[in-house]
Amino acid sequence: MSQIIKVAVTGAGGRMGKEVVKMVLEDDTLQLVAAIDPSKSGQDAGTLAGAAPCGVSVTGDLELTLVESKPDVLVDFTTPHSVVANTQLAIKHKVRPVIGTTGFTPEQITELDELCKKQEIGGLIAPNFSIGGILMMKFAAQASKYFPDLEIIEYHGDQKLDAPSGTAVKTAEMISEVREEKRQGNPNEHETIEGSRGGYYNGFRIHSVRLPGVFAQQEVIFGGFGQTLKIRHDSYERAGYMPGVNLAVKKVMEYTGLIYGFEHFID
Ligand code: NAP
């Protein structure tokens, strides 16, 4: 039998973190060894996640917890403010980071990749762990070869901290790798209300809608002669991301360096 993978979860009491805790507890090949979320310290991680008590108490000090519990993998769903430091600490202690938190800059990703290589461990930063979300990004990149005029519209809840979403940024990057260079639209357009045309990225626009009641959706709209094409993905619940997180926790044990994007695990 293959070795059990020991998992720590940062943001264990958050909306995504609770799903991760439940997913780890339900998989016999994974063992929850630590759960970190400072404002929920002392609570049982299983109970906090809405499952049976699991005997792992939530802690507040990540470094101390990593040293004491010696996990193989750290899964992080926290905030853009804390995730970089959390990832650096994990790598420092040779704990493979699987990061779902969004808001990284390209420079931060490069730096973390170098740290992973130095420590000879694998890592993953994935702005979107859902299979449907990944397919939406791949199909959008493919369509952009034939329809270089496009706009991305992403929809999230009104409390989301970063904009555009990590998924929108990743989609824009994947499109830019294959789309012909083009600054679309009228070169003389001007905004009478600042920001009306959305964020500018490599010749096209990204729009971020933030509303209560919305979970996570994105559409990429392509315009051509006499036609439009829309590619859209709708997420309805957080559990939908867990098969992807589960696969990532296992895959990250098998390579060295930081991979950016869950699409690299899907053919
Ligand atoms: P959330 O419900 O606010 O959960 C975040 C949790 O992290 C909270 O319990 C928070 O505690 C805790 N936290 C804050 N700083 C921490 C630290 N330094 N160490 C440990 N825990 C800390 O947020 P969410 O909805 O779960 O989303 C979390 C992140 O995942 C966001 O960036 C979101 O965009 C991203 N996300 C990614 C995917 C994907 O597929 N990659 C999918 C959905 C969401 P307090 O409440 O006390 O601050």
Coordinates of N, CA, C and O in Angstrom, one line a residue, residues 102 153-169 206-218:
T102 N -6.3 33.0 -3.9 CA -5.9 33.8 -5.2 C -5.3 35.1 -4.8 O -5.2 35.5 -3.6
I153 N -15.9 38.2 -18.5 CA -16.8 38.7 -17.4 C -16.8 37.7 -16.3 O -17.2 36.5 -16.5
E154 N -16.3 38.1 -15.1 CA -16.4 37.1 -14.0 C -17.3 37.7 -12.9 O -17.4 38.9 -12.7
Y155 N -18.0 36.7 -12.2 CA -19.0 37.1 -11.2 C -18.6 36.4 -9.9 O -18.5 35.2 -9.9
H156 N -18.5 37.1 -8.8 CA -18.3 36.5 -7.5 C -19.1 37.3 -6.4 O -19.6 38.4 -6.7
G157 N -19.1 36.7 -5.2 CA -19.8 37.4 -4.1 C -19.2 38.7 -3.7 O -18.0 39.0 -4.1
D158 N -19.9 39.6 -3.1 CA -19.5 40.9 -2.9 C -18.4 41.1 -1.8 O -17.8 42.1 -1.7
Q159 N -18.1 40.0 -1.1 CA -17.0 40.1 -0.1 C -15.7 39.6 -0.6 O -14.7 39.6 0.2
K160 N -15.6 39.2 -1.8 CA -14.3 38.8 -2.4 C -13.3 39.9 -2.3 O -13.6 41.1 -2.7
L161 N -12.0 39.6 -1.9 CA -11.0 40.7 -1.7 C -10.3 41.1 -3.0 O -10.0 42.3 -3.1
D162 N -10.0 40.2 -3.9 CA -9.2 40.5 -5.0 C -10.0 40.6 -6.3 O -11.0 39.9 -6.5
A163 N -9.6 41.5 -7.2 CA -10.2 41.6 -8.5 C -9.2 42.0 -9.5 O -8.3 42.8 -9.2
P164 N -9.2 41.4 -10.7 CA -10.1 40.4 -11.1 C -9.8 39.1 -10.4 O -8.8 38.9 -9.7
S165 N -10.7 38.1 -10.5 CA -10.5 36.8 -9.8 C -9.2 36.1 -10.4 O -8.8 36.4 -11.5
G166 N -8.7 35.2 -9.6 CA -7.5 34.4 -10.0 C -7.8 33.6 -11.3 O -7.0 33.5 -12.2
T167 N -9.1 33.2 -11.4 CA -9.5 32.4 -12.6 C -9.4 33.3 -13.8 O -9.0 32.9 -14.9
A168 N -9.9 34.5 -13.7 CA -9.9 35.4 -14.8 C -8.5 35.8 -15.2 O -8.2 35.8 -16.4
V169 N -7.6 36.0 -14.3 CA -6.2 36.3 -14.6 C -5.6 35.1 -15.3 O -4.9 35.2 -16.4
I206 N -11.2 42.8 -19.0 CA -11.8 41.9 -18.0 C -12.7 42.7 -17.0 O -12.3 43.8 -16.6
H207 N -13.9 42.2 -16.8 CA -14.9 42.9 -16.0 C -15.2 42.0 -14.7 O -15.4 40.8 -14.9
S208 N -15.2 42.6 -13.6 CA -15.4 41.9 -12.3 C -16.7 42.3 -11.7 O -16.9 43.5 -11.3
V209 N -17.7 41.5 -11.7 CA -19.0 41.7 -11.0 C -18.9 41.2 -9.6 O -18.5 40.1 -9.4
R210 N -19.4 42.0 -8.6 CA -19.4 41.6 -7.2 C -20.7 41.9 -6.6 O -21.1 43.0 -6.4
L211 N -21.5 40.8 -6.3 CA -22.8 40.9 -5.8 C -23.1 39.9 -4.7 O -22.7 38.7 -4.9
P212 N -23.9 40.2 -3.7 CA -24.3 39.2 -2.8 C -25.2 38.2 -3.5 O -25.8 38.5 -4.5
G213 N -25.1 37.0 -3.0 CA -26.0 35.9 -3.7 C -25.3 35.2 -4.8 O -25.7 34.1 -5.2
V214 N -24.2 35.8 -5.3 CA -23.4 35.1 -6.4 C -22.4 34.3 -5.8 O -21.7 34.7 -4.8
F215 N -22.1 33.1 -6.4 CA -21.0 32.3 -5.9 C -19.7 32.4 -6.8 O -18.9 33.2 -6.5
A216 N -19.6 31.7 -7.9 CA -18.5 31.9 -8.8 C -18.9 31.5 -10.2 O -19.3 30.4 -10.5
Q217 N -18.8 32.5 -11.1 CA -19.2 32.2 -12.5 C -18.2 33.0 -13.4 O -17.7 34.0 -12.9
Q218 N -18.0 32.5 -14.6 CA -17.2 33.3 -15.5 C -17.7 33.0 -16.9 O -18.0 31.8 -17.3

